C-alpha positions as CSV (number, residue, x, y, z in Angstrom):
1,M,-21.2,-16.3,-1.3
2,G,-21.1,-14.4,-4.6
3,F,-18.1,-12.9,-6.2
4,K,-18.7,-9.6,-8.0
5,L,-16.2,-6.8,-8.7
6,D,-17.1,-3.4,-9.9
7,R,-13.6,-2.7,-11.2
8,H,-10.9,-4.5,-13.1
9,V,-8.3,-6.2,-10.9
10,P,-5.2,-7.6,-12.6
11,S,-5.7,-11.3,-12.9
12,R,-2.6,-12.6,-11.1
13,F,-3.1,-10.4,-8.1
14,Q,-6.8,-11.3,-8.1
15,W,-6.3,-15.0,-8.0
16,E,-3.3,-14.9,-5.6
17,T,-5.5,-12.9,-3.2
18,V,-8.6,-15.0,-3.7
19,S,-6.6,-18.2,-3.1
20,H,-5.1,-16.6,0.0
21,F,-8.5,-15.9,1.4
22,V,-9.9,-19.3,0.6
23,L,-6.9,-21.2,2.0
24,N,-7.2,-19.2,5.2
25,R,-10.9,-20.1,5.4
26,M,-10.0,-23.8,4.8
27,M,-7.5,-23.7,7.7
28,E,-10.3,-23.0,10.2
29,E,-11.6,-26.6,9.4
30,L,-8.2,-28.1,8.7
31,P,-5.6,-26.8,11.2
32,E,-3.0,-29.1,9.8
33,L,-3.1,-27.2,6.5
34,K,0.2,-25.4,6.0
35,F,0.8,-22.4,3.6
36,E,2.2,-18.9,3.7
37,K,0.2,-16.8,6.2
38,I,1.3,-13.4,4.9
39,L,0.5,-12.2,1.3
40,A,3.1,-9.4,0.6
41,V,1.9,-7.1,-2.2
42,A,4.7,-5.0,-3.7
43,G,4.6,-2.4,-6.4
44,P,5.1,1.3,-7.2
45,P,2.9,3.9,-5.5
46,G,-0.5,4.3,-7.0
47,T,-0.8,0.8,-8.6
48,G,-3.8,-0.1,-6.5
49,K,-2.3,-2.4,-3.8
50,T,-4.6,-1.2,-1.1
51,S,-7.7,-0.3,-3.1
52,N,-7.7,-3.6,-5.0
53,T,-7.3,-5.5,-1.7
54,Y,-10.4,-3.7,-0.3
55,A,-12.3,-4.5,-3.5
56,L,-11.5,-8.2,-3.3
57,A,-12.3,-8.3,0.4
58,E,-15.7,-6.7,-0.2
59,A,-16.4,-9.2,-3.0
60,L,-15.5,-12.1,-0.7
61,E,-17.6,-10.7,2.1
62,S,-14.6,-10.2,4.4
63,K,-14.1,-7.3,6.8
64,V,-10.7,-5.5,6.7
65,Y,-9.0,-4.6,10.0
66,S,-6.4,-2.1,8.8
67,V,-3.1,-1.0,10.5
68,Q,-0.8,1.6,9.1
69,G,2.9,0.7,9.1
70,K,3.8,4.2,10.4
71,D,1.7,3.6,13.5
72,L,3.7,0.6,14.5
73,V,6.1,2.6,16.7
74,G,6.2,3.1,20.5
75,Q,8.5,4.3,23.2
76,L,8.1,1.2,25.2
77,E,9.1,-2.0,23.4
78,G,5.7,-3.6,23.5
79,A,3.8,-0.5,22.5
80,A,5.0,-0.8,18.9
81,A,3.0,-4.1,18.6
82,A,-0.1,-2.8,20.2
83,P,-2.0,-1.7,17.0
84,L,-1.2,-5.1,15.3
85,V,-2.2,-7.1,18.4
86,D,-5.5,-5.1,18.6
87,A,-6.2,-5.8,14.9
88,L,-5.4,-9.5,15.2
89,K,-7.7,-9.8,18.3
90,K,-10.6,-8.0,16.6
91,A,-10.2,-10.0,13.4
92,G,-9.8,-13.3,15.4
93,N,-13.2,-12.7,17.0
94,D,-15.0,-11.7,13.8
95,S,-17.7,-14.4,13.3
96,E,-19.5,-12.8,10.4
97,S,-16.8,-12.4,7.7
98,F,-16.1,-15.2,5.2
99,V,-12.6,-14.8,6.6
100,P,-11.5,-11.7,8.5
101,L,-8.5,-9.8,7.0
102,V,-5.7,-7.9,8.7
103,L,-4.1,-5.4,6.4
104,I,-0.8,-3.8,7.2
105,D,-0.5,-0.8,4.8
106,D,3.0,0.4,4.0
107,I,4.7,-2.2,6.2
108,D,8.1,-0.8,5.2
109,T,7.6,2.1,7.6
110,G,7.5,2.3,11.4
111,G,8.7,-0.5,13.6
112,L,9.1,-3.1,10.9
113,A,11.3,-1.0,8.6
114,H,14.8,-2.2,7.6
115,D,17.1,0.0,5.6
116,P,19.9,-2.0,4.0
117,N,21.8,1.2,3.3
118,I,22.1,2.2,6.9
119,S,24.1,-0.2,9.1
120,G,22.7,-1.1,12.5
121,T,19.1,-0.2,11.9
122,I,17.0,-2.3,14.2
123,S,13.2,-2.4,14.4
124,S,11.1,-3.4,17.4
125,E,12.0,-6.8,18.6
126,A,8.6,-7.3,20.3
127,L,6.8,-6.2,17.1
128,K,8.8,-8.5,14.9
129,G,8.3,-11.4,17.4
130,C,4.5,-10.7,17.5
131,L,4.1,-10.8,13.7
132,M,6.4,-13.8,13.1
133,G,5.0,-15.7,16.0
134,W,1.4,-15.2,14.7
135,A,2.5,-16.2,11.2
136,D,3.9,-19.5,12.6
137,N,0.9,-20.1,14.8
138,P,-2.1,-18.0,13.5
139,R,-4.5,-19.2,16.2
140,S,-2.9,-17.1,18.9
141,V,-1.1,-13.8,19.4
142,T,1.5,-12.7,21.9
143,V,0.7,-9.7,24.0
144,D,3.7,-7.9,25.4
145,D,3.2,-4.4,26.9
146,G,6.8,-4.2,28.1
147,M,5.8,-3.9,31.7
148,S,4.6,-7.4,32.5
149,A,5.4,-10.9,31.3
150,P,4.3,-11.6,27.7
151,R,1.0,-13.6,27.5
152,I,-0.6,-15.7,24.8
153,V,-4.1,-14.8,23.7
154,S,-6.0,-17.4,21.7
155,L,-7.9,-16.3,18.6
156,R,-11.3,-17.9,17.8
157,R,-10.6,-17.7,14.1
158,P,-7.2,-17.5,12.3
159,P,-7.5,-14.3,10.2
160,A,-5.8,-13.8,6.8
161,M,-3.1,-11.1,6.4
162,V,-2.1,-8.9,3.5
163,V,0.8,-6.4,3.8
164,T,1.6,-3.7,1.2
165,T,4.9,-2.1,0.4
166,N,6.6,0.1,-2.2
167,R,10.0,-1.3,-1.2
168,L,10.5,-5.0,-0.4
169,D,14.1,-4.5,0.5
170,H,13.0,-2.2,3.4
171,I,11.1,-4.9,5.2
172,Y,12.8,-6.9,8.0
173,P,14.0,-9.9,5.9
174,P,12.8,-12.8,8.1
175,I,9.2,-11.6,7.7
176,L,9.5,-12.5,4.0
177,R,11.0,-15.9,4.5
178,P,9.6,-18.6,2.2
179,G,6.9,-20.5,4.0
180,R,5.9,-17.4,6.0
181,S,5.2,-14.9,3.2
182,R,4.2,-15.1,-0.4
183,I,5.2,-12.1,-2.6
184,V,3.1,-10.8,-5.5
185,V,4.1,-7.8,-7.5
186,L,1.3,-5.5,-8.6
187,D,2.5,-3.3,-11.5
188,P,0.3,-4.1,-14.5
189,K,1.7,-3.8,-18.0
190,G,0.5,-4.4,-21.5
191,E,-3.0,-5.8,-21.8
192,E,-3.6,-5.8,-18.0
193,L,-2.8,-2.1,-17.9
194,R,-5.2,-1.4,-20.8
195,E,-8.0,-3.2,-18.9
196,V,-7.4,-1.0,-15.9
197,L,-7.4,2.1,-18.2
198,K,-10.8,1.2,-19.4
199,G,-12.1,1.6,-15.8
200,I,-10.2,4.9,-15.4
201,F,-11.4,6.4,-18.7
202,P,-14.7,4.6,-19.4
203,H,-15.8,7.1,-22.1
204,L,-12.8,6.3,-24.4
205,S,-13.1,3.7,-27.1
206,G,-10.9,0.7,-27.1
207,L,-8.8,2.2,-29.9
208,S,-8.3,5.4,-27.9
209,I,-7.3,3.4,-24.9
210,W,-4.8,1.5,-27.0
211,N,-3.4,4.7,-28.4
212,L,-3.2,6.4,-25.0
213,H,-1.2,3.4,-23.7
214,R,1.1,3.5,-26.7
215,K,1.6,7.2,-26.3
216,F,2.9,6.7,-22.7
217,P,4.3,3.1,-22.8
218,D,6.6,3.4,-19.8
219,Q,4.0,4.8,-17.4
220,S,2.3,2.9,-14.5
221,I,-1.3,3.2,-13.2
222,A,-0.2,6.0,-10.9
223,F,0.5,8.2,-13.9
224,F,-2.9,7.7,-15.5
225,V,-4.7,8.2,-12.1
226,A,-2.7,11.5,-11.8
227,L,-3.7,12.4,-15.4
228,K,-7.4,12.0,-14.6
229,A,-7.0,14.2,-11.5
230,E,-5.1,16.8,-13.5
231,I,-7.9,16.9,-16.1
232,A,-10.5,17.4,-13.3
233,K,-8.4,20.2,-11.8
234,E,-8.2,22.0,-15.2
235,T,-11.9,21.6,-15.7
236,V,-12.6,23.3,-12.3
237,I,-10.1,26.1,-12.9
238,H,-11.7,26.9,-16.3
239,W,-15.1,26.9,-14.8
240,A,-14.2,28.9,-11.7
241,S,-12.5,31.6,-13.7
242,A,-15.8,32.3,-15.4
243,H,-18.0,32.0,-12.2
244,M,-15.9,33.6,-9.4
245,G,-18.7,36.0,-8.6
246,S,-21.3,33.3,-7.9
247,L,-19.4,30.5,-6.3
248,C,-21.7,30.3,-3.2
249,S,-25.0,30.3,-5.1
250,G,-26.8,27.5,-6.8
251,D,-27.2,23.8,-6.2
252,W,-23.7,22.6,-5.5
253,K,-24.6,18.9,-5.8
254,S,-25.9,19.4,-9.4
255,R,-22.9,21.7,-10.1
256,A,-20.4,19.0,-8.8
257,L,-22.1,16.4,-11.0
258,Q,-21.9,18.6,-14.0
259,L,-18.2,19.4,-13.5
260,Q,-17.5,15.7,-12.9
261,K,-19.2,14.8,-16.2
262,I,-17.2,17.4,-18.1
263,S,-13.9,16.2,-16.7
264,N,-14.8,12.5,-17.2
265,G,-15.6,13.3,-20.8
266,A,-12.1,14.8,-21.7
267,S,-11.2,14.0,-25.3
268,Y,-8.2,11.8,-26.3
269,Q,-6.4,14.9,-27.5
270,D,-6.9,16.7,-24.1
271,L,-5.6,13.6,-22.3
272,V,-2.5,13.4,-24.5
273,S,-1.8,17.2,-24.1
274,V,-2.1,17.1,-20.3
275,G,-0.2,13.7,-20.1
276,E,2.8,15.1,-22.0
277,R,3.0,18.0,-19.5
278,L,2.8,15.6,-16.6
279,A,5.5,13.4,-18.1
280,A,7.8,16.4,-18.7
281,Q,7.3,17.5,-15.0
282,S,8.1,14.0,-13.8
283,R,11.3,14.0,-15.9
284,N,12.4,17.4,-14.5
285,T,11.7,16.2,-11.0
286,N,13.8,13.1,-11.5
287,F,16.6,15.1,-12.9
288,V,16.7,17.4,-9.9
289,D,16.5,14.5,-7.4
290,Q,19.4,12.7,-9.2
291,A,21.5,15.9,-9.1
292,K,21.2,16.2,-5.3
293,P,24.2,15.0,-3.4
294,S,23.4,11.9,-1.5
295,H,23.2,11.9,2.3
296,E,26.4,9.8,2.5
297,E,28.3,12.1,0.2
298,L,27.4,15.0,2.5
299,N,28.6,13.0,5.6
300,P,30.4,9.8,4.9
301,L,30.0,8.8,8.6
302,I,26.3,8.2,8.2
303,G,25.2,4.6,7.7
304,R,28.3,2.9,6.5
305,E,31.0,3.9,8.9
306,G,29.6,2.4,12.1
307,F,26.8,4.8,13.1
308,H,23.2,4.1,13.9
309,N,20.6,6.4,12.5
310,Y,17.5,6.7,14.6
311,G,15.5,8.2,11.8
312,N,15.2,11.7,13.3
313,G,18.8,12.9,12.6
314,A,20.3,11.5,15.8
315,L,23.4,9.4,15.1
316,H,25.0,7.1,17.7
317,P,28.1,4.9,17.5
318,A,27.3,1.3,16.5
319,N,29.1,-0.1,19.5
320,G,26.8,1.8,21.9
321,E,23.4,0.8,23.0
322,L,21.0,-0.5,20.4
323,P,18.6,2.0,19.0
324,Q,15.0,2.0,20.1
325,P,12.0,2.1,17.6
326,H,11.8,5.4,15.8
327,I,9.6,7.9,17.6
328,P,8.6,10.9,15.5
329,P,9.8,14.2,17.2
330,V,7.1,15.8,19.3
331,K,5.9,19.1,17.9
332,I,5.2,21.9,20.4
């Protein structure tokens, strides 16, 4: 098995993930091996939690079975766990991967969400039980459809698991218990961030990368990704304003490659100019958000005065029946 990456992956995240994969593979041969079954990757939006996981999985010849946190909901108690059970079963029967990987993207949403600011929020018990039961015994998964007795399904191989989140404090706490989960934060700074920037702006010299980072010292990867997208948008706008009469003619593949080349070759001065505008827009947005009255200020009964919030605006007294997993309102 080779190990080749076509992008820079921050070193700590890279080796935490690689060791997680390899330890999972070792456990197939050594069932007595004990370690954290869940690698929880936290960090701001846009820092590469998901894309870097996929890149490392590809380098390690491992197939990814992805589940979106928002899809872990269901009207019946067992239905919330169904996508996770399905992913674990498929991964557990994968005989080709170095080690199959189950990825729960944005685990802080859906049936595993926990909001410390809203009292009484309760996620799906069957889903929590399924995930934690598998983490404690990764060679089997509990299937509970809510209509018949739960049953245990054996897995031919114990898959690895990575979960991503922007908000660690919004995950049901026992999932992150030491011994069950290992937490790694992906938010590159300093030299690590400059290495990532070399991949985002490969045409810039090392000195220009250094100066760009120094110009925006408090920004994360997400800012520079947005900066590249903004440059591409401006390139297209300038081109389209001069070619509106002939948009449907010509070889669009060649045209797309030409526009991409132009936007990828933006000068350092252009990047700084657009970056300053993006930074100003971000500051204005933050100011407006901070000026908004909080939900609790609008209604002090929400969250801290004994009310459950179902996530769709429905409030119920805390001494009433326990809330069910959040089901998005049906649009007609």
